[in-house]
Coordinates of C-alpha atoms and ligand atoms in Angstrom, one line a residue:
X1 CA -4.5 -25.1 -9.4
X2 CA -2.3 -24.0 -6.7
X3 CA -0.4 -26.8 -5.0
X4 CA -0.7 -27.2 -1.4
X5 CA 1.7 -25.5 1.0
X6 CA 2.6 -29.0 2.5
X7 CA 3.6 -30.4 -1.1
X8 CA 6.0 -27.0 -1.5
X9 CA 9.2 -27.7 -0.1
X10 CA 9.3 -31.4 -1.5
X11 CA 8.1 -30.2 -5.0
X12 CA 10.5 -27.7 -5.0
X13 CA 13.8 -29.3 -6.8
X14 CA 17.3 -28.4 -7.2
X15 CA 18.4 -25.0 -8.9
X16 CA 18.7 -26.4 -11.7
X17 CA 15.9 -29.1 -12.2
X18 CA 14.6 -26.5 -14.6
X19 CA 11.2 -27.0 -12.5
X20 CA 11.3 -22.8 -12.1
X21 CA 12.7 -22.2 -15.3
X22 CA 10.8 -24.0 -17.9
X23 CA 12.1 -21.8 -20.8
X24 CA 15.1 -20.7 -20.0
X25 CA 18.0 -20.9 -18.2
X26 CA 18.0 -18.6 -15.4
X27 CA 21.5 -17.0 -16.4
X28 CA 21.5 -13.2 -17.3
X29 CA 22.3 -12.6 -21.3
X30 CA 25.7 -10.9 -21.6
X31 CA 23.4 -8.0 -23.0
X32 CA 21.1 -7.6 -19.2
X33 CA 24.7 -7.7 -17.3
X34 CA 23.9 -4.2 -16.3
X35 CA 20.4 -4.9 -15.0
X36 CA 21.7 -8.0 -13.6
X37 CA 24.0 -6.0 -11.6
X38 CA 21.5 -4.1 -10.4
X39 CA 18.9 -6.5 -9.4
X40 CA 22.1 -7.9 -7.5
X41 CA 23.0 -4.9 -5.7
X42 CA 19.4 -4.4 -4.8
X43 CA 19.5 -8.0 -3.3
X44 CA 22.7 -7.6 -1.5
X45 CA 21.8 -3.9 0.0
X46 CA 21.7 -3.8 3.4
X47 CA 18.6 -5.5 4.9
X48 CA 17.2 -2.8 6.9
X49 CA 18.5 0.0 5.1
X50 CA 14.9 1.0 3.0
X51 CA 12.9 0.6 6.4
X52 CA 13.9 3.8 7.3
X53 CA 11.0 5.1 9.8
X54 CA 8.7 2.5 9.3
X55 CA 7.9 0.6 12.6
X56 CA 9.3 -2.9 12.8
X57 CA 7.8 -3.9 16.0
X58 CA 4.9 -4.8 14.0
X59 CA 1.0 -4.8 15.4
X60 CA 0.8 -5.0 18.9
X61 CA -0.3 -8.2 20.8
X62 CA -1.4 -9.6 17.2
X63 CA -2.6 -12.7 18.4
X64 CA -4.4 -11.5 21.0
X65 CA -7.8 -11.8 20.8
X66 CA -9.6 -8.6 19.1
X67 CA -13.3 -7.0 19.6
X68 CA -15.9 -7.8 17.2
X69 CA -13.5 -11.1 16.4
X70 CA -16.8 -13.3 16.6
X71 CA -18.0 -11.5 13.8
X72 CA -15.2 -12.4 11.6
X73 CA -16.9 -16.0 10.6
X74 CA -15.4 -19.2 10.2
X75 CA -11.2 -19.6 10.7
X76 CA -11.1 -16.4 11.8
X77 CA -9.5 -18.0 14.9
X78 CA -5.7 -15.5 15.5
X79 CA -3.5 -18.7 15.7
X80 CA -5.1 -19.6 12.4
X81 CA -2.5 -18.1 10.2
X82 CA 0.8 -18.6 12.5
X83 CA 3.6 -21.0 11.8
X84 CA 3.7 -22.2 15.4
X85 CA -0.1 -23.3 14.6
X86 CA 0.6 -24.9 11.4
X87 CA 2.5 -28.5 10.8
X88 CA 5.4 -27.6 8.9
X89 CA 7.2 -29.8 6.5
X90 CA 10.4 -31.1 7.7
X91 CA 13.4 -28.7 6.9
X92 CA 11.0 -26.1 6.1
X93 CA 12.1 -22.8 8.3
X94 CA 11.1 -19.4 9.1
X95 CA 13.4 -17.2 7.8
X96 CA 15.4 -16.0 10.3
X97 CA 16.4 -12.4 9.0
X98 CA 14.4 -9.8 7.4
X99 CA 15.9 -10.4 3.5
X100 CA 17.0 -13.9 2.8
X101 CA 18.1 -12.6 -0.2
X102 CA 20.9 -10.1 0.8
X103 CA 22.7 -13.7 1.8
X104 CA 26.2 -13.4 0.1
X105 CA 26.7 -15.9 -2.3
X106 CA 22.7 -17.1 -3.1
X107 CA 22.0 -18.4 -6.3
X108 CA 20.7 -15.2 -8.5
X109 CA 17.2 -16.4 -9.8
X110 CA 16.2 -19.0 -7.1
X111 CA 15.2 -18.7 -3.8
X112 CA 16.6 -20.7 -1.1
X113 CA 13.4 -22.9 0.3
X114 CA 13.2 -21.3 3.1
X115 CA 12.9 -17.9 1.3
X116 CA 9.7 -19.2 0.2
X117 CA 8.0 -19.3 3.6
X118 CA 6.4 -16.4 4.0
X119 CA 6.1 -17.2 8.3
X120 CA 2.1 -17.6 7.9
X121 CA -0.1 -20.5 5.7
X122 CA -0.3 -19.0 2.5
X123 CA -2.0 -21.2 1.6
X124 CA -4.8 -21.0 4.2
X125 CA -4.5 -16.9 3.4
X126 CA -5.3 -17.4 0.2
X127 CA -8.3 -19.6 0.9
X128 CA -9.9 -16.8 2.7
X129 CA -10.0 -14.6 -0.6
X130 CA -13.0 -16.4 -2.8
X131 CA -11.6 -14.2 -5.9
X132 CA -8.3 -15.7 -6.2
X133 CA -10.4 -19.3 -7.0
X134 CA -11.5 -17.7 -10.4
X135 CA -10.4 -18.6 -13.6
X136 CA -9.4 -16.3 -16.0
X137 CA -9.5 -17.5 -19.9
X138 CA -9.3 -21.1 -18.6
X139 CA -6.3 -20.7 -16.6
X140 CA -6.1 -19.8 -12.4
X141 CA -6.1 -16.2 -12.1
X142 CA -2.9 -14.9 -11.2
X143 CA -3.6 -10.9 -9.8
X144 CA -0.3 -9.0 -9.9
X145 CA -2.6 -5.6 -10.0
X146 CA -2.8 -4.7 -5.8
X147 CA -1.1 -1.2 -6.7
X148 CA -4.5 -0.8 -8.1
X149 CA -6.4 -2.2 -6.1
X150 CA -6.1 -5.0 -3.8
X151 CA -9.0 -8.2 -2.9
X152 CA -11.0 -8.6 0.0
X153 CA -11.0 -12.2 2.2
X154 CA -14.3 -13.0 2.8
X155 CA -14.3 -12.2 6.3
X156 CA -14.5 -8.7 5.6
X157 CA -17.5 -9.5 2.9
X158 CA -19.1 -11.5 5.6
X159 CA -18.7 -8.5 8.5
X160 CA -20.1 -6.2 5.3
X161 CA -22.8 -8.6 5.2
X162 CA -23.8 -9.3 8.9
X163 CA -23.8 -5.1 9.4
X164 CA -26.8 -5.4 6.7
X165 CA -28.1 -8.4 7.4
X166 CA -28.3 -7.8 11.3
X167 CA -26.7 -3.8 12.1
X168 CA -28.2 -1.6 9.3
X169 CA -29.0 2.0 10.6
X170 CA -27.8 5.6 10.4
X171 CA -25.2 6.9 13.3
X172 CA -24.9 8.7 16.0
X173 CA -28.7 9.5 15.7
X174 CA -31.9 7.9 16.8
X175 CA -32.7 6.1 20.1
X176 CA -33.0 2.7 18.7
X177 CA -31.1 -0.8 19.2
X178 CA -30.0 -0.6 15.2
X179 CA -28.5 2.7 15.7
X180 CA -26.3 1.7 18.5
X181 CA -25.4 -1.3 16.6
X182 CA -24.7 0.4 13.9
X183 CA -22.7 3.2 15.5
X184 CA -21.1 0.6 18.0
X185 CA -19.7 -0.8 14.4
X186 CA -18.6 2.0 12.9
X187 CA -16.7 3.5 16.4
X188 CA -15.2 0.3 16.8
X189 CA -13.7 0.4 13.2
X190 CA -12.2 3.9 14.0
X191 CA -10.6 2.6 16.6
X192 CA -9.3 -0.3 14.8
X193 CA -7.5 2.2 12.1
X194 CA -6.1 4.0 15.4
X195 CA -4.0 1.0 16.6
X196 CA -3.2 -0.1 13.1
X197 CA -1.3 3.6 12.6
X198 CA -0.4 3.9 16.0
X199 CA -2.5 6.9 16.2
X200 CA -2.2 8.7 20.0
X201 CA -6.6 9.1 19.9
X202 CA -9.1 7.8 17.7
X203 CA -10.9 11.1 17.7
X204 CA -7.5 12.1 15.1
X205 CA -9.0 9.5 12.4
X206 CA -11.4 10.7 10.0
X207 CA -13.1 8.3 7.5
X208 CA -13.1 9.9 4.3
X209 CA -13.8 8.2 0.6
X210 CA -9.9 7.5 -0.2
X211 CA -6.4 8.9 -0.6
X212 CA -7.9 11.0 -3.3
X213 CA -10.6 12.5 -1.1
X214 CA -8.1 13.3 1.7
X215 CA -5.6 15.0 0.3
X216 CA -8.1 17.3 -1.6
X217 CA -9.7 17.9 2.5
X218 CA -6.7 19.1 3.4
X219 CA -6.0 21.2 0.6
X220 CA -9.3 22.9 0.6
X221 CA -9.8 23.1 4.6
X222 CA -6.1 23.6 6.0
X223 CA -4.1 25.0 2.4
X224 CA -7.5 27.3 2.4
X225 CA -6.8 28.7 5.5
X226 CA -2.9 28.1 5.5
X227 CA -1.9 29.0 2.2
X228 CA -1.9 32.4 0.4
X229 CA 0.2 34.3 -2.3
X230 CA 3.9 33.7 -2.6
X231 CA 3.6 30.7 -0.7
X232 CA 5.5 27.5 -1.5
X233 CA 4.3 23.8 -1.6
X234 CA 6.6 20.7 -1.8
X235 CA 5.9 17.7 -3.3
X236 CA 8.1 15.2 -4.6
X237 CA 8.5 14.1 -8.7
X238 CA 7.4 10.5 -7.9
X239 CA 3.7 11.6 -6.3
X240 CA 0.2 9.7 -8.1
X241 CA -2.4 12.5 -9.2
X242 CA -4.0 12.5 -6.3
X243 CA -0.8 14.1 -4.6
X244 CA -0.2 16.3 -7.4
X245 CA -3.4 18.2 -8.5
X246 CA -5.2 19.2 -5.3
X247 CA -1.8 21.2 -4.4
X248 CA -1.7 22.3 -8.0
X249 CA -5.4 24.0 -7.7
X250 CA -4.5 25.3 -4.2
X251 CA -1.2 26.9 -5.9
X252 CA -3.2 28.0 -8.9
X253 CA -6.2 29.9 -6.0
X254 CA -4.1 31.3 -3.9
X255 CA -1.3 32.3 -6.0
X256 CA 1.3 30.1 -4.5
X257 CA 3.9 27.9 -5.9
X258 CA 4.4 24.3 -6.2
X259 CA 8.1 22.9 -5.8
X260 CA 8.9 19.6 -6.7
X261 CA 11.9 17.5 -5.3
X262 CA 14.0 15.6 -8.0
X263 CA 14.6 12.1 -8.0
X264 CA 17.7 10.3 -8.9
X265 CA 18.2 7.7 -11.7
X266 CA 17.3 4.7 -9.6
X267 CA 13.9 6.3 -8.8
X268 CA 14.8 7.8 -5.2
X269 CA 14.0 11.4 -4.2
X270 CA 16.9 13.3 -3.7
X271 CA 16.8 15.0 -0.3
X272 CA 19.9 17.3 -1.0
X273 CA 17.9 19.3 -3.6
X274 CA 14.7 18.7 -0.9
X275 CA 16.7 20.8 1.3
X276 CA 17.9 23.2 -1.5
X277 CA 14.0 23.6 -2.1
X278 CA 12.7 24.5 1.4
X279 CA 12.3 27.8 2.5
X280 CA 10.8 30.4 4.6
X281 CA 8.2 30.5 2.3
X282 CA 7.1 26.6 2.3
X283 CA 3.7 26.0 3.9
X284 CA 3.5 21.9 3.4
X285 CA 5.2 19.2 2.4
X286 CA 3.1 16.5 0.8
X287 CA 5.2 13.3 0.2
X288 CA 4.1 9.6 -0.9
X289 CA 5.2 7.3 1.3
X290 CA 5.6 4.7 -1.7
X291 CA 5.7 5.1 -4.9
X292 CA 2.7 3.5 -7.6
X293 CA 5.1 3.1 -10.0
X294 CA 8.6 2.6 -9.0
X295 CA 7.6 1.0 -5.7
X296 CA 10.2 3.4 -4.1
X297 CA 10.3 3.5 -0.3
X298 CA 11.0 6.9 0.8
X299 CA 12.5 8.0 3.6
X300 CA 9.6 10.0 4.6
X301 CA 10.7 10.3 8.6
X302 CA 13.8 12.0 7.4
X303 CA 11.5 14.5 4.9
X304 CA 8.9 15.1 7.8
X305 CA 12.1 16.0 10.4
X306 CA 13.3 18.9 7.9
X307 CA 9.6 20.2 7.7
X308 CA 9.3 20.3 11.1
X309 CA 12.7 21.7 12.3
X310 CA 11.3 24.7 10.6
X311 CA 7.7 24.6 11.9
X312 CA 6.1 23.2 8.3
X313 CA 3.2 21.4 7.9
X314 CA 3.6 17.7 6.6
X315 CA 1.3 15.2 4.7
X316 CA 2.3 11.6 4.0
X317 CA 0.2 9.5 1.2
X318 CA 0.9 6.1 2.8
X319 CA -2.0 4.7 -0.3
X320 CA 0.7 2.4 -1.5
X321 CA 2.8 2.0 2.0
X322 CA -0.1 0.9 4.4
X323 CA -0.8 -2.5 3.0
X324 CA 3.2 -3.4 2.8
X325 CA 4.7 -1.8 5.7
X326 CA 4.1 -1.2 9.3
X327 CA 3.1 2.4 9.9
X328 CA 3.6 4.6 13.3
X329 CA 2.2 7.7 12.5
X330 CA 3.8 8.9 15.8
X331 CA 6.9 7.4 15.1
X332 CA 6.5 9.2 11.6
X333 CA 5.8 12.3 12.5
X334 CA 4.0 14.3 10.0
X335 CA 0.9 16.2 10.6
X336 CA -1.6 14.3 8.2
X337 CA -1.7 10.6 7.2
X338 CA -4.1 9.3 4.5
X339 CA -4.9 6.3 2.8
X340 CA -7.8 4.2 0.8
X341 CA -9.3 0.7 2.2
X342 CA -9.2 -0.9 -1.0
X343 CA -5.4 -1.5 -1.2
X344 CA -5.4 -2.7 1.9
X345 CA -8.3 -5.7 1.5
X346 CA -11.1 -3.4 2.3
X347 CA -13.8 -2.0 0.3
X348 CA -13.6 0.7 -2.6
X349 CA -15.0 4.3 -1.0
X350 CA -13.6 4.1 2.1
X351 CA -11.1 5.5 3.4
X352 CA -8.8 7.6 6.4
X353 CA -7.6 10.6 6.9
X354 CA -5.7 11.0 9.9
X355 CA -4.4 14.2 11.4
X356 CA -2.7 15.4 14.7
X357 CA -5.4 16.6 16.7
X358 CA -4.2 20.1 17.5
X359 CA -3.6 20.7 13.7
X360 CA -7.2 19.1 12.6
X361 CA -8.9 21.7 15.3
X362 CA -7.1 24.6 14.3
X363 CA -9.1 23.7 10.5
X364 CA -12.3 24.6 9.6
X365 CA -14.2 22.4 8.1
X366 CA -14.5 21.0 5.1
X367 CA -17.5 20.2 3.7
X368 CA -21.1 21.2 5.8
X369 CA -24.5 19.3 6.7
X370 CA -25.6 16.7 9.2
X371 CA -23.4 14.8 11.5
X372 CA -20.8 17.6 12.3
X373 CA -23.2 20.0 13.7
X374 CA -24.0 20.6 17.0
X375 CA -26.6 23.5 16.5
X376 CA -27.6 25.3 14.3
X377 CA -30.3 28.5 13.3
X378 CA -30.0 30.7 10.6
X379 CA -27.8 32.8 12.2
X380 CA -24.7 30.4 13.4
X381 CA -23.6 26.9 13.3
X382 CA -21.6 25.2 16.1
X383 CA -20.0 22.2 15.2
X384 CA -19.2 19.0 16.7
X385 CA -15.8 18.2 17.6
X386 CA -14.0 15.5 16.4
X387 CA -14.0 13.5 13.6
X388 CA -17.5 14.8 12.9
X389 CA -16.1 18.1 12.5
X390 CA -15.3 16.6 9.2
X391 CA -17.7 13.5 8.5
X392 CA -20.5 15.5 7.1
X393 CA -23.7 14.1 5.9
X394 CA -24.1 10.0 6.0
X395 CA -20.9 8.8 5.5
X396 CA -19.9 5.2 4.0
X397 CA -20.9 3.3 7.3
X398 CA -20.6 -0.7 6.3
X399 CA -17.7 -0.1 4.3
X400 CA -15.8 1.5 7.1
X401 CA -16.8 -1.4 9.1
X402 CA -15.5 -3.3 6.5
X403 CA -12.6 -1.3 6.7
X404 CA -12.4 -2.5 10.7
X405 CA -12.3 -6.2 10.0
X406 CA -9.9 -6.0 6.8
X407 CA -6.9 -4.4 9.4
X408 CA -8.0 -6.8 11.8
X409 CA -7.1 -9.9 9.8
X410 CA -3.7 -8.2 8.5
X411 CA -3.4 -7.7 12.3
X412 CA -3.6 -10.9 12.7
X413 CA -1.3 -12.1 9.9
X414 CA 1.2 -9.3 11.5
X415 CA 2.5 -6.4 9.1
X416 CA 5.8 -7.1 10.2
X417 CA 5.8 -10.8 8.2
X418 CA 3.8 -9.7 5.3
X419 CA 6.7 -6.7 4.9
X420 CA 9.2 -9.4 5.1
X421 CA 7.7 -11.9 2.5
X422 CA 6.7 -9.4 0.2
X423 CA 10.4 -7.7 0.7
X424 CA 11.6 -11.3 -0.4
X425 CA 8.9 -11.3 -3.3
X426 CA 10.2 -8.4 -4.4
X427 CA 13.5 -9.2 -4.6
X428 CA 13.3 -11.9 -6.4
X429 CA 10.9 -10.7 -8.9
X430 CA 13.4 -7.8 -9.2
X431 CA 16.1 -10.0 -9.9
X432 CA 14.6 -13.0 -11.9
X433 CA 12.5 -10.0 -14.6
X434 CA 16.0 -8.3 -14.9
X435 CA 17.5 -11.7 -16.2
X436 CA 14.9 -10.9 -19.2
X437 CA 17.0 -9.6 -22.4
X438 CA 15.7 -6.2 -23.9
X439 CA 13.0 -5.7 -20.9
X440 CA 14.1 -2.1 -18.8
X441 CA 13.2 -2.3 -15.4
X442 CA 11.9 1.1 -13.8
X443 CA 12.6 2.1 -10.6
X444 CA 15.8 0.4 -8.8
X445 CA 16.1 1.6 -5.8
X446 CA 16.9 -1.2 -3.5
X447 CA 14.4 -2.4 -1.0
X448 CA 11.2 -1.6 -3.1
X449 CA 8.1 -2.7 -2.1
X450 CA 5.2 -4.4 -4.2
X451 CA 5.6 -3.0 -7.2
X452 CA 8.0 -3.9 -10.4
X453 CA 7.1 -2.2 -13.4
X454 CA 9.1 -2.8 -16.9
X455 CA 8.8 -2.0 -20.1
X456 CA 9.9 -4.4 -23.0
X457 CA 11.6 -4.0 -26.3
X458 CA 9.4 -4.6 -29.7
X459 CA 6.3 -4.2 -27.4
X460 CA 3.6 -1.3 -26.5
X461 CA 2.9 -2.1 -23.0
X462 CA -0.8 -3.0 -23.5
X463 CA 0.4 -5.7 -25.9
X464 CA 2.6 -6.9 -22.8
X465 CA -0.6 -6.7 -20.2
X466 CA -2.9 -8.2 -22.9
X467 CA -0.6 -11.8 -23.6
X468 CA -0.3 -11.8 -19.7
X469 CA -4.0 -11.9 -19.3
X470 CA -4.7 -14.3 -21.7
X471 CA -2.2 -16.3 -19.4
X472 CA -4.8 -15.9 -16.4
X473 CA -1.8 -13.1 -15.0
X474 CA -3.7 -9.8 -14.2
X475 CA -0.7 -6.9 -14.5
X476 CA -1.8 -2.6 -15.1
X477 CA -0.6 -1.2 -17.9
X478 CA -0.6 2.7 -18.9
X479 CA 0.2 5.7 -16.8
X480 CA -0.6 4.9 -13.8
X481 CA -1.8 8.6 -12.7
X482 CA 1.9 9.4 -11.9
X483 CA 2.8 10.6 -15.8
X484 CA 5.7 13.2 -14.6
X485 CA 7.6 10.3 -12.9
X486 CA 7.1 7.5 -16.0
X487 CA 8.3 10.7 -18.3
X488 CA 11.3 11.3 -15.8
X489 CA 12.5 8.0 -16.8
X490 CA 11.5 8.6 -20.5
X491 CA 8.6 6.6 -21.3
X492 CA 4.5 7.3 -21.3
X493 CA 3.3 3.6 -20.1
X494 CA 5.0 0.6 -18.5
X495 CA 3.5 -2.7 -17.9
X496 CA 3.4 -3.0 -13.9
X497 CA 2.9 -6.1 -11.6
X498 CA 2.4 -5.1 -8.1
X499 CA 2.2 -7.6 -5.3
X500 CA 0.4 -8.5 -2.2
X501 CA 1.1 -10.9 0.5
X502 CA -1.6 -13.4 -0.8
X503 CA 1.4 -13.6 -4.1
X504 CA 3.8 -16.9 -4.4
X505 CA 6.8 -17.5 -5.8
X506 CA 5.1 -20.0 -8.3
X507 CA 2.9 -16.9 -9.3
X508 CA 6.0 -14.6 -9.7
X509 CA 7.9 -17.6 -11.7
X510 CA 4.7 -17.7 -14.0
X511 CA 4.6 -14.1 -14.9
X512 CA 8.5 -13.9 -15.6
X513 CA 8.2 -17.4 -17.7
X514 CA 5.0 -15.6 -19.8
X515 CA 7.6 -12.4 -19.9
X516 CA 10.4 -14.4 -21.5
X517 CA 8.2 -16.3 -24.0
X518 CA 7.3 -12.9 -25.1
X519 CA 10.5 -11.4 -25.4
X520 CA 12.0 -14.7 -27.3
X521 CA 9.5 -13.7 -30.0
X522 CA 10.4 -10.2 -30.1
X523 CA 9.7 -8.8 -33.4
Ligands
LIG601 N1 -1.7 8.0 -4.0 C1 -1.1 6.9 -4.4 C2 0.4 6.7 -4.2 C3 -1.8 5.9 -5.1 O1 -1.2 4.8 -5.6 C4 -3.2 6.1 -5.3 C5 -4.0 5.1 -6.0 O2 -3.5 4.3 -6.9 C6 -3.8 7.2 -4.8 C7 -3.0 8.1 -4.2 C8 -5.2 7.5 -5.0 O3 -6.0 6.6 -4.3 P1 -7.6 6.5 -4.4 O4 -7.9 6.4 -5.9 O5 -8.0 5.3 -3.7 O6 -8.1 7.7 -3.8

């Protein structure tokens, strides 16, 4: 069902063919001028202006040949997925700036063409993820749900498969060619997440089940050993569960106290009342890097700096930022980085918790067993160092091999463009959603990424998510695990696309077109 990329640019009319727009006329109701407004203001902010500390010199040498590479199958070849690889249309260009939509003066609702090149072959990127084939109630499946979880191409299913087809074995232990296979595999991964966050050593990167299970490590291991009564814990209003509750049972132990930084009306934290809120007394600042819901981009370099002018620990959740923006943890700053495979096209259970080295040695450990000893009799135990200091027991080996070859193909696709096209993507969902009359956009903070959640007059927001899917459109409704920040801007639910580099215009035109059917019907 989806036309090829070739066919785009021709197929793609005049503003106002009507060819994007089958139902209505793009044109904001008098009634959405202030939302209008706003999705203009976020298109005509300053280009740059939300990548505040995020590294835009993208992977390095991208297309240069990686290890384990033959393993990736078929098309896995790097200049696969470039433009300079790829015939191009005539007329059909690369954007040449970072937010084609901040152009002065473009036509609110439609993309220029060239807006709709994301700088790799879509269409060939989509080919490499089997589940985006499937039909859903008869129609192509559209998935607008990556905030949840994101799909995997099938070279990471295939490297998943040739570890148990030809690899198979338990690490670090036994003298046998599968074990070194194995463990060759599952180093090699490690060092894959180092260059993808720019970590200084691999030894910092600790594979871990997910966001979730890394932020409660370092709330039982270091706010165990770090934290005690009258103590103070910062955390912003916009932070997922997973941010929220391990620091709340740490503060609830230990008799500390969790502080939580405001956020303004457009869904940004407010760092004059961060600074208000730090004290002598803070022992950690734990800040998402983007927000689940709102898709906020927060200026988490800024937040680490005041942290660490006054010696505090600092913990970014980067579970919503590392799939959508290039990530220097060095560059960053903080003291722990964490984030789950799945959103980034690797497997469920997997996941990375990264720490500066000095601060992960100063921790004791976590959780006890095999693989992080180094001997032990009744008496004592000496551990290993690094990362098995913290990799206890048999730990999720194919899947963090899996993880290896999912950052490998983004590497090879480059962060930098997928940030770029998805920045566009935004935008113009942003803006086209807000032409919608009685749907509320939440969170408008300019320069969001992925995610554009609404809620819609005359409408629960599972009726919403269930009309979409009879569409083939895939969206999350509910709470999101982020419930203070949904009631912050006075609602329980909202409906919530969120999107992921594999995404198209068309796909974003076909949600907004189910949207506005629904809201012409509004009861
Ligand atoms: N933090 C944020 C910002 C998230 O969006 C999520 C998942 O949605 C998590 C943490 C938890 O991730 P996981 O369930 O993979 O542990």
């Amino acid at each position: 069902g989806v036309p090829p990329a070739s066919a785009a640019p021709t197929a793609v009319p005049a503003a106002t063919s009507g060819y994007y727009f089958l139902d209505a006329p793009p044109a904001a109701a008098p009634s959405d001028a202030p939302l209008q407004a706003l999705a203009d203001q976020a298109r005509r902010a300053a280009p740059d202006s939300h990548l505040d500390g995020i590294d835009l010199r993208g992977p390095r040498a991208a297309d240069a040949p990686l290890p384990g590479q033959a393993l990736q199958g078929p098309g896995a070849a790097p200049q696969y997925y470039f433009v300079h690889a790829v015939q191009l249309p005539n007329g059909f260009v690369t954007p040449a700036k970072p937010h084609p939509h901040a152009a002065p003066g473009a036509a609110a609702g439609h993309a220029a063409q060239q807006d709709r090149h994301p700088g790799f072959d879509i269409q060939a990127v989509r080919r490499d993820f089997p589940i985006l084939s499937e039909r859903i109630n008869g129609k192509p499946l559209v998935w607008l749900d990556n905030a949840a979880t994101t799909h995997k191409p099938r070279q990471v299913i295939e490297r998943i498969s040739h570890f148990y087809a030809h690899e198979n074995s338990n690490i670090h232990r036994a003298a046998h060619t599968l074990a070194a296979r194995a463990t060759d595999a599952y180093e090699h991964a490690r060092e894959v997440v180092r260059r993808f966050i720019h970590a200084p050593d691999a030894r910092e990167v600790i594979f871990v089940r997910g966001t979730t299970e890394a932020i409660n490590l370092v709330a039982k291991a270091w706010g165990g050993a770090n934290v005690g009564e009258g103590d103070e814990i910062i955390i912003s209003h916009l932070e997922h569960h997973a941010n929220i509750v391990p620091w709340q049972q740490l503060a609830a132990a230990k008799g500390a106290r969790l502080r939580v930084i405001p956020v303004d009306d457009q869904g940004q934290i407010r760092l004059d009342e961060y600074q208000k809120l730090i004290n002598d007394r803070t022992k950690i600042v734990a800040i998402g890097h983007v927000s689940n819901v709102l898709g906020t981009v927060v200026p988490v370099k800024q937040v680490v700096e005041i942290a660490k002018r006054r010696g505090i620990t600092t913990l970014i959740d980067g579970a919503q930022s590392i799939a959508h923006t290039p990530v220097d943890v060095q560059d960053l700053g903080a003291d722990f980085f964490v984030f789950s495979g799945h959103k980034i096209f690797a497997p469920t259970g997997i996941g990375v918790l990264w720490g500066r080295r000095e601060v992960l040695e100063a921790m004791p450990p976590w959780q006890g067993g095999g693989n992080m000893i180094a001997d032990v009799t009744f008496e004592q135990t000496v551990y290993q160092p690094l990362p098995n200091t913290f990799e206890a027991g048999t730990g999720n080996i194919a899947d963090a091999v899996g993880l290896g070859a999912a950052l490998e193909y983004v590497e090879r696709i480059g962060i930098a463009q997928i940030s770029r096209y998805e920045h566009a993507l935004v935008d113009y969902g942003m803006a086209q959603l807000a032409s919608i009359a009685g749907l509320r956009l939440i969170g408008t903070v300019p320069g969001k990424a992925s995610v554009l959640a609404f809620t819609l007059d005359g409408y629960s927001t599972d009726e919403v998510g269930q009309a979409l899917n009879a569409e083939g459109i895939a969206v999350r409704t509910g709470h999101h695990c982020a419930q203070p920040i949904l009631r912050r801007f006075g609602v329980e639910t909202a409906v919530r696309p969120s999107l992921a580099f594999y995404n198209t215009f068309d796909e974003v035109d076909q949600l907004v077109r189910e949207v506005r059917k629904l809201a012409a019907r509004r009861r």
